[in-house]
């Protein structure tokens, strides 16, 4: 399908592509490779070994990392679930709610946090929790994550919903379904690929959030990113690379699931 | 009180969107067990009226009755009418069988009863082998028949069809016309069909309501609408016609003598308030005139061109005074004998009763 105007015919296209791919992926590849290094050094390769993975699970810091992983995954799971539910309701109201007043304002309010610098959100959230006297800990992290995950969950759901013509709900109602039944039996299954994509995106965003988490977490509670940061401050050890590699695998798995869900939907 | 024998009674129905009036006080009745068509160009309000009957549009003013029961304030799911949508709106995540079962289950049928009924419906539209497939695995014509089966399965009191054939190609559309008509006869359900295609309307309908600009222009049987259009819009929209400006010379009993611009006179049935001196429009269908060799009759002119259209030949004849008439001659041995080369002087005979005076 190449033609005269094809971008591939531009001079320097190949070099530019290679440079971009290198800058994006070389660090990841190096971290992955060195996570299997047998050496204590993070720069000298001494042979293949799984010792740093073993160190993560059974080493001196394993307790800290295990607790951080449990915190991170439970927070990500709950925050993604809650924010997806909220985003689904919001998308239904905004896409299907007709031309109510403040419709554009609602849309803006939901997507705005994506454009606000995260440090601002972090400081604001911290001040908010302090002013209402909320003790910092697991719950403050969870509440903050639910809030900032909403726009990430919302966008794929809204995109999906806009592609669904309202005749499907009308057809359901025409066939004796109440509005609630039409939503549950027809609209919701049709939105599902968007909802799953929104959930996965929210999950990933929550899992690797550092800035907001670092501000709102209390002393003595860590998520994986803050635990890793804490470790790194005392010098980078190869076990950090092992944890990073595992997180990378989780992310790739999520993206792959999201891709497969989208693919499957297109074929039916 | 509305007649409870009528399937649908629309009384003074008005639809306004802000300051725009989409429907201006429509009153019409759809009889039980008939194939009724709402015909008109796009934007005439026919789909709006259909959607008001289905419950997807509020009625600004007026009432709608279904077998005597007032329904305009009921939500769609409480109206025992079903719709075949223009884009079919089949549920993509359900199989064909589940699609057809949907309405039955929502109405409270057990799964087994719904499955049995869905099987019968798929048999009716000859799609039994496809019941386990998804809608996207079917062709347009097959999807159309699934939409029909799905809407018929709950045995609605009235079936509404919103331009269901417009997405199909010509051959398939023609085949579906007779299939729809025979399914209507077989099931005995009242069909209300919306289309902008006059040929579709004429071939399938028991009665047709012609609409334009939010108004009902004429309601009657197909032949009636074609042979006796009441106004220029109907005469022009249904079939082809010659529209002539004329002035009434004299009215004698029910026959009016009209003079065309060129001085030719012609007789037609007087309508309503026809009176001498009034300007009127006259419609003459092209197939209701015949050509012959010029014989001195004042109704004569010059053949301008012959257009071959398969079953017929259309001849454009320029009369004295500049009026051009189109005459249709059947492409048969007898017909071809009355076709003349361009430039030939010919006489035109207008069949008795073929000239029709229009209201406006």
Coordinates of C-alpha atoms in Angstrom, one line a residue:
Chain A
X1 CA 0.0 0.0 0.0
X2 CA 2.9 2.3 -0.5
X3 CA 2.4 5.3 -2.7
X4 CA 4.2 8.5 -3.7
X5 CA 3.0 10.4 -0.7
X6 CA 3.7 7.6 1.7
X7 CA 5.6 8.9 4.8
X8 CA 8.1 6.1 4.3
X9 CA 9.5 7.7 1.2
X10 CA 10.6 10.8 3.1
X11 CA 14.3 11.1 3.5
X12 CA 15.6 10.3 6.9
X13 CA 12.4 8.5 7.9
X14 CA 14.2 5.3 8.7
X15 CA 17.0 7.0 10.8
X16 CA 14.4 9.0 12.7
X17 CA 12.3 6.0 13.5
X18 CA 15.3 4.0 14.7
X19 CA 16.4 6.9 16.9
X20 CA 13.0 7.2 18.5
X21 CA 12.7 3.5 19.1
X22 CA 16.2 3.5 20.6
X23 CA 15.6 6.3 23.0
X24 CA 12.3 4.8 24.1
X25 CA 13.2 1.2 24.5
X26 CA 17.0 1.0 25.1
X27 CA 16.7 1.8 28.8
X28 CA 14.0 -0.7 29.3
X29 CA 15.9 -3.4 27.5
X30 CA 19.0 -2.7 29.5
X31 CA 17.1 -2.8 32.8
X32 CA 15.6 -6.1 31.7
X33 CA 18.9 -7.6 30.7
X34 CA 20.7 -6.5 33.9
X35 CA 18.0 -7.8 36.1
X36 CA 19.4 -11.2 35.2
X37 CA 22.9 -10.3 36.0
X38 CA 24.9 -12.4 38.4
X39 CA 26.9 -9.5 39.6
X40 CA 26.2 -7.0 42.4
X41 CA 27.3 -4.3 40.0
X42 CA 24.6 -2.6 38.0
X43 CA 27.0 -1.9 35.1
X44 CA 29.3 -5.0 34.8
X45 CA 27.9 -8.1 33.3
X46 CA 29.0 -11.3 35.0
X47 CA 26.7 -13.9 33.7
X48 CA 23.1 -15.1 33.8
X49 CA 21.4 -15.5 37.1
X50 CA 18.0 -15.3 38.8
X51 CA 19.5 -14.3 42.1
X52 CA 18.0 -10.8 42.1
X53 CA 14.5 -12.2 41.6
X54 CA 15.1 -14.5 44.5
X55 CA 16.4 -11.5 46.4
X56 CA 13.1 -9.7 45.8
X57 CA 11.1 -12.6 47.1
X58 CA 13.3 -13.9 49.9
X59 CA 16.0 -11.4 50.4
X60 CA 16.4 -8.9 53.3
X61 CA 14.1 -6.4 51.7
X62 CA 11.4 -8.9 50.6
X63 CA 9.1 -8.1 53.5
X64 CA 9.0 -4.5 52.6
X65 CA 8.5 -5.2 48.9
X66 CA 5.8 -7.8 49.5
X67 CA 3.8 -5.4 51.6
X68 CA 4.3 -2.6 49.0
X69 CA 3.2 -5.0 46.2
X70 CA 0.1 -6.0 48.2
X71 CA -0.7 -2.3 48.8
X72 CA -0.1 -1.4 45.2
X73 CA -2.2 -4.2 43.6
X74 CA -5.1 -3.9 46.0
X75 CA -5.2 -0.1 45.6
X76 CA -5.0 -0.4 41.8
X77 CA -7.7 -3.0 41.8
X78 CA -10.1 -1.1 44.0
X79 CA -9.3 2.3 42.5
X80 CA -9.7 1.0 38.9
X81 CA -13.0 -0.7 39.7
X82 CA -14.4 2.4 41.5
X83 CA -13.2 4.9 38.9
X84 CA -14.5 2.7 36.0
X85 CA -17.9 2.5 37.6
X86 CA -18.0 6.3 38.1
X87 CA -16.6 6.9 34.6
X88 CA -19.2 4.6 33.1
X89 CA -22.0 6.5 34.8
X90 CA -20.5 9.8 33.8
X91 CA -20.1 8.7 30.1
X92 CA -23.7 7.5 30.1
X93 CA -25.0 10.8 31.4
X94 CA -22.8 12.9 29.1
X95 CA -23.2 10.9 25.9
X96 CA -26.8 9.9 26.4
X97 CA -28.2 12.6 28.6
X98 CA -29.3 14.8 25.8
X99 CA -28.4 18.5 25.7
X100 CA -28.5 19.3 29.4
X101 CA -27.1 22.5 30.7
X102 CA -23.4 22.3 31.8
X103 CA -22.9 19.3 29.5
X104 CA -19.7 20.8 28.0
X105 CA -18.7 22.0 31.5
X106 CA -19.1 18.4 32.9
X107 CA -17.0 17.1 30.0
X108 CA -14.3 19.7 30.7
X109 CA -14.3 19.0 34.4
X110 CA -13.8 15.3 33.9
X111 CA -10.9 15.6 31.5
X112 CA -9.2 18.6 33.1
X113 CA -7.1 16.6 35.6
X114 CA -5.3 15.1 32.6
X115 CA -3.9 18.5 31.8
X116 CA -3.2 19.8 35.3
X117 CA 0.4 19.1 36.4
X118 CA 0.4 16.1 38.7
X119 CA 2.4 17.9 41.4
X120 CA -0.4 20.5 41.6
X121 CA -3.0 17.7 42.1
X122 CA -0.7 16.1 44.6
X123 CA -0.3 19.2 46.7
X124 CA -4.0 20.0 46.5
X125 CA -5.0 16.5 47.5
X126 CA -2.6 16.7 50.5
X127 CA -4.0 20.0 51.6
X128 CA -7.5 18.7 51.2
X129 CA -6.8 15.7 53.4
X130 CA -5.1 17.8 56.0
X131 CA -7.9 20.4 56.2
X132 CA -10.5 17.7 56.8
X133 CA -8.3 16.0 59.3
X134 CA -8.1 12.7 57.4
X135 CA -5.2 10.7 58.9
X136 CA -2.8 9.8 56.1
X137 CA -2.5 6.1 55.2
X138 CA -3.9 3.4 53.0
X139 CA -7.3 5.1 52.7
X140 CA -6.0 8.5 51.6
X141 CA -3.9 6.8 48.9
X142 CA -7.0 4.9 47.8
X143 CA -9.2 7.9 47.7
X144 CA -6.7 10.0 45.8
X145 CA -6.2 7.1 43.3
X146 CA -9.9 6.7 42.7
X147 CA -10.2 10.4 42.0
X148 CA -7.3 10.8 39.6
X149 CA -8.1 7.6 37.7
X150 CA -11.5 8.7 36.7
X151 CA -10.4 10.7 33.6
X152 CA -8.2 7.9 32.4
X153 CA -11.1 5.4 32.7
X154 CA -13.5 7.9 31.2
X155 CA -11.9 8.6 27.9
X156 CA -12.0 5.1 26.3
X157 CA -15.5 4.5 27.7
X158 CA -16.8 7.8 26.2
X159 CA -15.1 7.0 22.8
X160 CA -16.7 3.6 22.7
X161 CA -20.1 5.0 23.7
X162 CA -20.1 7.7 21.0
X163 CA -19.7 5.0 18.4
X164 CA -23.0 3.3 19.6
X165 CA -26.0 4.7 17.9
X166 CA -29.0 5.3 20.1
X167 CA -31.2 3.2 17.9
X168 CA -29.9 0.1 19.7
X169 CA -31.5 1.3 23.0
X170 CA -34.6 2.4 21.1
X171 CA -34.8 -1.1 19.5
X172 CA -34.5 -2.6 23.0
X173 CA -37.2 -0.4 24.4
X174 CA -39.4 -1.0 21.3
X175 CA -39.1 -4.7 22.2
X176 CA -40.5 -4.1 25.7
X177 CA -37.3 -3.5 27.6
X178 CA -37.5 -0.9 30.3
X179 CA -34.8 1.8 30.2
X180 CA -32.8 -0.1 32.9
X181 CA -33.2 -3.4 31.0
X182 CA -32.1 -1.7 27.7
X183 CA -29.0 -0.4 29.5
X184 CA -28.1 -3.7 31.1
X185 CA -28.9 -6.1 28.3
X186 CA -27.9 -4.0 25.3
X187 CA -25.9 -0.8 26.0
X188 CA -23.6 -2.2 28.7
X189 CA -22.5 -5.3 26.7
X190 CA -21.9 -3.1 23.7
X191 CA -19.8 -0.7 25.9
X192 CA -17.8 -3.5 27.5
X193 CA -14.7 -3.2 25.3
X194 CA -14.5 0.5 26.3
X195 CA -15.1 -0.3 29.9
X196 CA -12.4 -3.0 30.0
X197 CA -9.9 -0.6 28.3
X198 CA -10.8 2.1 30.8
X199 CA -10.4 -0.3 33.7
X200 CA -7.0 -1.5 32.5
X201 CA -5.7 2.0 31.8
X202 CA -6.9 3.1 35.3
X203 CA -5.2 0.1 36.8
X204 CA -1.9 0.8 35.2
X205 CA -2.0 4.5 36.0
X206 CA -2.8 3.7 39.7
X207 CA -0.1 1.0 39.9
X208 CA 2.7 3.2 38.8
X209 CA 1.7 6.5 40.3
X210 CA 4.4 8.0 42.4
X211 CA 4.0 11.8 42.8
X212 CA 0.5 11.9 44.3
X213 CA 1.0 8.7 46.3
X214 CA 4.2 10.0 47.8
X215 CA 2.4 13.2 49.0
X216 CA -0.7 11.6 50.4
X217 CA 0.7 8.4 51.9
X218 CA 1.4 8.5 55.6
X219 CA 4.7 7.4 57.2
X220 CA 5.1 3.7 57.3
X221 CA 3.0 2.8 54.3
X222 CA 4.5 2.2 50.9
X223 CA 3.4 1.3 47.4
X224 CA 5.7 -0.3 44.9
X225 CA 6.8 3.0 43.3
X226 CA 7.5 4.7 46.6
X227 CA 9.2 1.6 48.0
X228 CA 11.4 1.4 44.9
X229 CA 12.2 5.1 45.3
X230 CA 13.1 4.5 48.9
X231 CA 15.5 1.7 48.0
X232 CA 17.1 3.7 45.2
X233 CA 17.9 6.5 47.6
X234 CA 20.3 4.1 49.4
X235 CA 22.0 3.1 46.1
X236 CA 20.7 1.2 43.1
X237 CA 20.9 -2.5 43.5
X238 CA 20.0 -5.0 40.8
X239 CA 17.0 -6.2 42.8
X240 CA 15.3 -2.9 41.8
X241 CA 15.9 -3.9 38.2
X242 CA 14.1 -7.2 38.9
X243 CA 11.1 -5.5 40.4
X244 CA 11.0 -3.0 37.5
X245 CA 11.1 -5.8 35.0
X246 CA 8.2 -7.6 36.8
X247 CA 6.2 -4.4 36.7
X248 CA 7.0 -4.0 33.0
X249 CA 5.7 -7.5 32.4
X250 CA 2.4 -6.7 34.2
X251 CA 2.0 -3.5 32.1
X252 CA 2.7 -5.4 28.9
X253 CA 0.2 -8.0 29.9
X254 CA -2.5 -5.3 30.5
X255 CA -1.9 -3.6 27.2
X256 CA -2.0 -7.0 25.4
X257 CA -5.3 -7.9 27.1
X258 CA -6.7 -4.5 26.1
X259 CA -5.5 -5.0 22.5
X260 CA -7.1 -8.5 22.3
X261 CA -10.4 -7.3 23.7
X262 CA -10.5 -4.5 21.1
X263 CA -9.5 -6.9 18.3
X264 CA -12.1 -9.4 19.3
X265 CA -14.8 -6.8 19.3
X266 CA -13.9 -5.7 15.8
X267 CA -14.3 -9.1 14.3
X268 CA -17.8 -9.8 15.6
Chain B
X1 CA -64.3 8.7 20.4
X2 CA -61.9 7.0 18.1
X3 CA -63.1 3.9 16.2
X4 CA -61.8 0.9 18.1
X5 CA -61.7 -1.1 14.9
X6 CA -58.9 1.1 13.5
X7 CA -55.4 -0.1 14.3
X8 CA -54.1 3.5 14.6
X9 CA -56.0 6.7 14.9
X10 CA -53.9 9.9 14.8
X11 CA -55.8 12.9 15.9
X12 CA -54.6 16.4 15.2
X13 CA -51.0 15.4 15.9
X14 CA -48.5 18.3 15.9
X15 CA -44.8 18.0 16.4
X16 CA -42.7 21.1 17.0
X17 CA -39.0 21.3 17.7
X18 CA -38.6 24.8 19.2
X19 CA -39.9 27.1 16.6
X20 CA -39.8 24.6 13.8
X21 CA -43.0 22.7 13.1
X22 CA -42.2 19.2 11.8
X23 CA -45.8 18.0 11.6
X24 CA -48.8 20.3 11.2
X25 CA -51.9 18.8 12.7
X26 CA -52.0 15.3 11.1
X27 CA -55.2 13.3 11.3
X28 CA -55.4 9.9 9.8
X29 CA -56.6 6.4 10.5
X30 CA -54.8 3.1 9.8
X31 CA -57.2 0.2 9.4
X32 CA -56.7 -3.2 11.1
X33 CA -54.9 -5.7 8.9
X34 CA -53.9 -3.3 6.1
X35 CA -50.6 -2.5 4.5
X36 CA -50.4 1.2 5.1
X37 CA -47.7 3.4 3.7
X38 CA -46.5 6.9 4.7
X39 CA -44.9 8.3 1.5
X40 CA -43.1 11.5 1.0
X41 CA -39.7 13.1 0.3
X42 CA -37.1 13.3 3.0
X43 CA -38.0 15.9 5.6
X44 CA -41.7 15.6 5.0
X45 CA -42.3 14.3 8.6
X46 CA -43.2 10.7 7.7
X47 CA -40.5 9.2 10.0
X48 CA -41.4 11.7 12.8
X49 CA -45.0 10.4 12.6
X50 CA -43.8 6.8 12.7
X51 CA -41.5 7.5 15.7
X52 CA -44.4 9.3 17.5
X53 CA -46.5 6.1 17.1
X54 CA -43.5 4.0 18.3
X55 CA -43.0 6.3 21.3
X56 CA -39.6 7.7 20.4
X57 CA -40.8 11.2 19.9
X58 CA -43.1 13.2 22.1
X59 CA -46.4 14.4 20.7
X60 CA -46.5 18.2 21.0
X61 CA -50.2 18.3 20.6
X62 CA -52.9 15.8 19.6
X63 CA -53.6 12.2 20.4
X64 CA -52.7 8.8 19.0
X65 CA -54.9 5.8 19.6
X66 CA -54.1 2.1 19.2
X67 CA -57.4 0.1 18.7
X68 CA -59.2 2.8 20.7
X69 CA -56.6 3.0 23.5
X70 CA -54.8 6.3 23.9
X71 CA -51.1 5.7 23.8
X72 CA -49.3 8.9 23.1
X73 CA -48.2 9.2 26.7
X74 CA -47.0 5.7 27.1
X75 CA -43.2 4.9 27.0
X76 CA -42.1 2.8 24.1
X77 CA -41.8 -0.4 26.0
X78 CA -45.5 -0.3 27.0
X79 CA -46.8 0.1 23.5
X80 CA -47.7 -3.2 21.8
X81 CA -46.1 -2.0 18.5
X82 CA -42.7 -3.1 17.1
X83 CA -40.4 -1.4 14.7
X84 CA -38.1 -2.5 11.9
X85 CA -35.4 0.1 11.9
X86 CA -33.8 1.6 8.9
X87 CA -30.4 0.4 9.9
X88 CA -32.0 -2.8 11.5
X89 CA -30.4 -2.1 14.9
X90 CA -29.7 -5.8 15.5
X91 CA -27.9 -6.3 18.8
X92 CA -24.3 -7.2 17.7
X93 CA -23.4 -9.1 20.8
X94 CA -26.3 -11.5 20.5
X95 CA -26.9 -14.4 18.1
X96 CA -29.7 -14.2 15.5
X97 CA -31.8 -16.4 17.7
X98 CA -31.1 -14.3 20.8
X99 CA -32.1 -11.2 18.9
X100 CA -35.4 -12.7 17.9
X101 CA -36.0 -13.9 21.5
X102 CA -35.3 -10.6 23.0
X103 CA -38.7 -9.0 22.8
X104 CA -40.4 -12.3 23.8
X105 CA -38.3 -12.5 26.9
X106 CA -38.8 -8.9 27.8
X107 CA -42.5 -9.5 27.6
X108 CA -42.1 -12.3 30.2
X109 CA -42.1 -15.4 28.0
X110 CA -40.1 -18.3 29.4
X111 CA -36.8 -19.1 27.7
X112 CA -38.2 -22.2 26.1
X113 CA -41.3 -20.6 24.8
X114 CA -39.3 -17.7 23.4
X115 CA -36.9 -20.1 21.8
X116 CA -39.8 -22.0 20.2
X117 CA -41.4 -18.9 18.9
X118 CA -38.1 -17.5 17.6
X119 CA -37.6 -20.8 15.7
X120 CA -41.0 -20.3 14.0
X121 CA -40.2 -16.7 13.1
X122 CA -36.8 -17.6 11.7
X123 CA -38.5 -20.3 9.6
X124 CA -41.0 -17.6 8.4
X125 CA -38.1 -15.5 7.1
X126 CA -36.1 -18.6 6.0
X127 CA -33.2 -18.0 8.2
X128 CA -33.3 -21.2 10.4
X129 CA -29.8 -22.3 9.5
X130 CA -28.4 -19.0 10.6
X131 CA -29.8 -18.9 14.1
X132 CA -26.5 -19.4 15.9
X133 CA -24.6 -16.7 14.0
X134 CA -24.0 -13.1 14.9
X135 CA -25.6 -10.3 12.9
X136 CA -22.2 -9.2 11.4
X137 CA -21.9 -12.6 9.7
X138 CA -25.1 -12.1 7.7
X139 CA -25.6 -10.1 4.5
X140 CA -27.7 -7.0 4.4
X141 CA -30.8 -8.8 3.1
X142 CA -30.5 -11.4 5.7
X143 CA -30.0 -8.8 8.5
X144 CA -33.2 -7.2 7.2
X145 CA -35.1 -10.4 7.5
X146 CA -33.8 -10.9 11.1
X147 CA -35.0 -7.4 12.0
X148 CA -38.4 -8.3 10.6
X149 CA -38.5 -11.6 12.5
X150 CA -37.4 -9.9 15.7
X151 CA -40.1 -7.3 15.4
X152 CA -42.8 -9.8 14.4
X153 CA -42.0 -12.3 17.1
X154 CA -43.9 -10.6 20.0
X155 CA -46.9 -10.4 17.7
X156 CA -47.3 -6.6 17.8
X157 CA -50.7 -5.1 17.1
X158 CA -49.0 -2.9 14.5
X159 CA -45.7 -3.4 12.9
X160 CA -43.8 -0.1 12.0
X161 CA -41.3 -0.2 9.2
X162 CA -38.9 2.7 8.8
X163 CA -37.5 2.6 5.2
X164 CA -36.4 -0.9 5.8
X165 CA -35.5 -1.6 2.1
X166 CA -33.5 1.5 1.4
X167 CA -30.1 -0.1 2.2
X168 CA -30.6 -3.1 -0.2
X169 CA -29.7 -3.3 -3.8
X170 CA -32.4 -3.1 -6.5
X171 CA -33.0 -6.8 -7.2
X172 CA -33.1 -7.7 -3.5
X173 CA -35.4 -4.7 -2.8
X174 CA -37.8 -5.9 -5.4
X175 CA -37.8 -9.5 -4.0
X176 CA -38.3 -8.1 -0.4
X177 CA -41.3 -6.1 -1.5
X178 CA -43.3 -9.2 -2.4
X179 CA -41.9 -11.1 0.6
X180 CA -43.0 -8.3 3.0
X181 CA -46.4 -8.2 1.3
X182 CA -46.9 -11.9 1.7
X183 CA -45.7 -12.0 5.3
X184 CA -48.2 -9.2 6.0
X185 CA -51.0 -11.3 4.5
X186 CA -49.8 -14.5 6.3
X187 CA -49.5 -12.9 9.8
X188 CA -52.5 -10.6 9.5
X189 CA -50.6 -7.9 11.3
X190 CA -51.2 -4.3 10.4
X191 CA -48.1 -2.9 8.6
X192 CA -47.2 0.8 8.7
X193 CA -44.5 1.4 6.2
X194 CA -42.4 4.5 5.7
X195 CA -40.8 5.2 2.4
X196 CA -39.7 7.9 -0.1
X197 CA -39.9 5.5 -3.0
X198 CA -43.2 5.9 -4.8
X199 CA -42.8 2.6 -6.7
X200 CA -42.3 0.7 -3.4
X201 CA -45.4 2.4 -2.0
X202 CA -47.6 1.7 -5.1
X203 CA -46.6 -2.0 -5.4
X204 CA -47.1 -3.0 -1.7
X205 CA -49.7 -0.7 -0.1
X206 CA -53.4 -1.2 0.4
X207 CA -53.5 2.5 1.2
X208 CA -51.0 5.3 1.0
X209 CA -50.7 8.6 2.8
X210 CA -48.7 11.1 0.8
X211 CA -47.0 13.7 3.0
X212 CA -45.0 16.8 2.2
X213 CA -43.7 19.7 4.4
X214 CA -45.3 18.3 7.5
X215 CA -48.8 18.0 6.0
X216 CA -50.9 15.1 4.8
X217 CA -51.4 15.8 1.1
X218 CA -53.6 12.9 0.1
X219 CA -54.7 9.6 1.6
X220 CA -56.2 6.8 -0.5
X221 CA -55.7 3.5 -2.3
X222 CA -52.7 3.2 -4.5
X223 CA -54.7 3.4 -7.8
X224 CA -56.7 6.3 -6.5
X225 CA -53.7 8.4 -5.6
X226 CA -52.1 7.7 -9.0
X227 CA -55.2 8.2 -11.1
X228 CA -56.8 11.0 -9.1
X229 CA -54.1 13.1 -7.5
X230 CA -55.6 16.1 -5.7
X231 CA -52.7 18.6 -6.1
X232 CA -49.6 19.3 -8.0
X233 CA -47.4 17.8 -5.3
X234 CA -49.1 14.4 -5.4
X235 CA -49.4 14.4 -9.2
X236 CA -45.7 15.1 -9.6
X237 CA -44.4 13.0 -6.8
X238 CA -46.3 9.8 -7.7
X239 CA -45.3 8.6 -11.1
X240 CA -44.6 11.0 -14.0
X241 CA -47.0 13.5 -15.3
X242 CA -47.5 16.5 -17.6
X243 CA -48.5 19.6 -15.5
X244 CA -50.2 22.2 -17.6
X245 CA -51.4 25.7 -16.6
X246 CA -54.9 26.5 -17.8
X247 CA -57.9 28.8 -17.3
X248 CA -61.4 27.6 -16.8
X249 CA -63.6 28.8 -19.7
X250 CA -66.9 27.3 -18.7
X251 CA -68.3 24.8 -16.1
X252 CA -71.2 22.7 -17.3
X253 CA -72.6 20.3 -14.6
X254 CA -69.4 18.6 -13.5
X255 CA -67.4 19.1 -16.6
X256 CA -65.1 22.1 -17.0
X257 CA -63.8 23.3 -20.3
X258 CA -60.2 24.6 -19.8
X259 CA -58.1 26.7 -22.2
X260 CA -54.4 26.2 -22.2
X261 CA -51.9 29.0 -22.8
X262 CA -51.6 28.1 -26.4
X263 CA -55.3 28.3 -27.1
X264 CA -56.0 24.6 -27.1
X265 CA -59.0 23.6 -25.1
X266 CA -59.6 20.4 -23.1
X267 CA -62.4 19.0 -20.9
X268 CA -61.9 17.6 -17.4
X269 CA -64.0 16.8 -14.3
X270 CA -64.6 20.0 -12.3
X271 CA -63.4 19.8 -8.7
X272 CA -64.6 21.6 -5.6
X273 CA -64.9 25.4 -6.3
X274 CA -64.1 25.4 -10.0
X275 CA -65.6 28.5 -11.6
X276 CA -65.1 30.2 -15.0
X277 CA -62.1 32.5 -15.1
X278 CA -60.1 30.7 -12.5
X279 CA -56.5 29.6 -13.1
X280 CA -56.0 25.9 -12.5
X281 CA -53.4 23.2 -13.0
X282 CA -54.1 20.1 -15.1
X283 CA -52.3 16.8 -14.9
X284 CA -52.2 14.3 -17.7
X285 CA -50.2 11.0 -17.3
X286 CA -47.9 10.3 -20.3
X287 CA -49.4 6.8 -20.8
X288 CA -52.9 8.2 -21.2
X289 CA -52.2 9.9 -24.5
X290 CA -51.6 8.3 -28.0
X291 CA -49.9 9.6 -31.1
X292 CA -51.1 9.3 -34.7
X293 CA -50.2 10.9 -38.0
X294 CA -51.2 14.6 -38.2
X295 CA -54.8 14.9 -39.3
X296 CA -55.7 18.6 -39.0
X297 CA -56.9 18.3 -35.4
X298 CA -55.7 21.3 -33.3
X299 CA -54.1 18.9 -30.8
X300 CA -51.0 18.4 -32.8
X301 CA -47.3 19.1 -32.6
X302 CA -43.8 18.2 -33.6
X303 CA -41.9 15.2 -32.3
X304 CA -38.8 16.6 -30.5
X305 CA -37.2 13.4 -29.4
X306 CA -37.8 9.7 -28.6
X307 CA -36.3 8.3 -25.4
X308 CA -36.1 4.6 -25.2
X309 CA -36.6 3.4 -21.6
X310 CA -36.9 -0.4 -22.1
X311 CA -40.6 -1.2 -21.6
X312 CA -41.7 2.1 -23.1
X313 CA -40.7 4.9 -25.4
X314 CA -41.1 8.4 -24.1
X315 CA -41.8 10.9 -26.9
X316 CA -41.5 14.6 -26.3
X317 CA -43.9 16.5 -28.5
X318 CA -43.8 20.3 -28.8
X319 CA -47.4 21.7 -29.2
X320 CA -48.2 25.0 -30.9
X321 CA -47.6 27.8 -28.4
X322 CA -44.5 26.1 -26.9
X323 CA -46.1 23.6 -24.5
X324 CA -44.0 20.3 -24.4
X325 CA -45.9 17.1 -23.6
X326 CA -44.3 13.8 -22.8
X327 CA -46.2 10.8 -24.2
X328 CA -45.4 7.2 -23.2
X329 CA -45.9 4.5 -25.7
X330 CA -45.6 0.8 -24.8
X331 CA -42.7 -0.9 -26.5
X332 CA -45.0 -3.5 -28.2
X333 CA -45.7 -4.1 -31.9
X334 CA -48.9 -2.0 -31.8
X335 CA -47.1 0.7 -29.8
X336 CA -44.1 0.9 -32.0
X337 CA -46.4 1.6 -35.0
X338 CA -47.4 4.9 -33.4
X339 CA -43.8 6.2 -32.8
X340 CA -42.7 8.8 -35.2
X341 CA -39.2 10.1 -36.0
X342 CA -38.2 13.5 -34.6
X343 CA -39.4 16.4 -36.7
X344 CA -42.6 14.6 -37.8
X345 CA -45.9 16.4 -37.2
X346 CA -48.2 14.2 -35.1
X347 CA -51.7 14.4 -33.6
X348 CA -52.1 13.7 -29.9
X349 CA -55.2 12.1 -28.5
X350 CA -55.9 12.5 -24.8
X351 CA -58.0 9.6 -23.4
X352 CA -61.4 10.5 -22.0
X353 CA -61.0 11.2 -18.2
X354 CA -57.2 11.4 -18.4
X355 CA -57.0 15.1 -17.8
X356 CA -57.2 15.8 -14.1
X357 CA -57.8 19.2 -12.5
X358 CA -55.8 19.8 -9.4
X359 CA -56.6 21.8 -6.3
X360 CA -53.4 23.8 -6.5

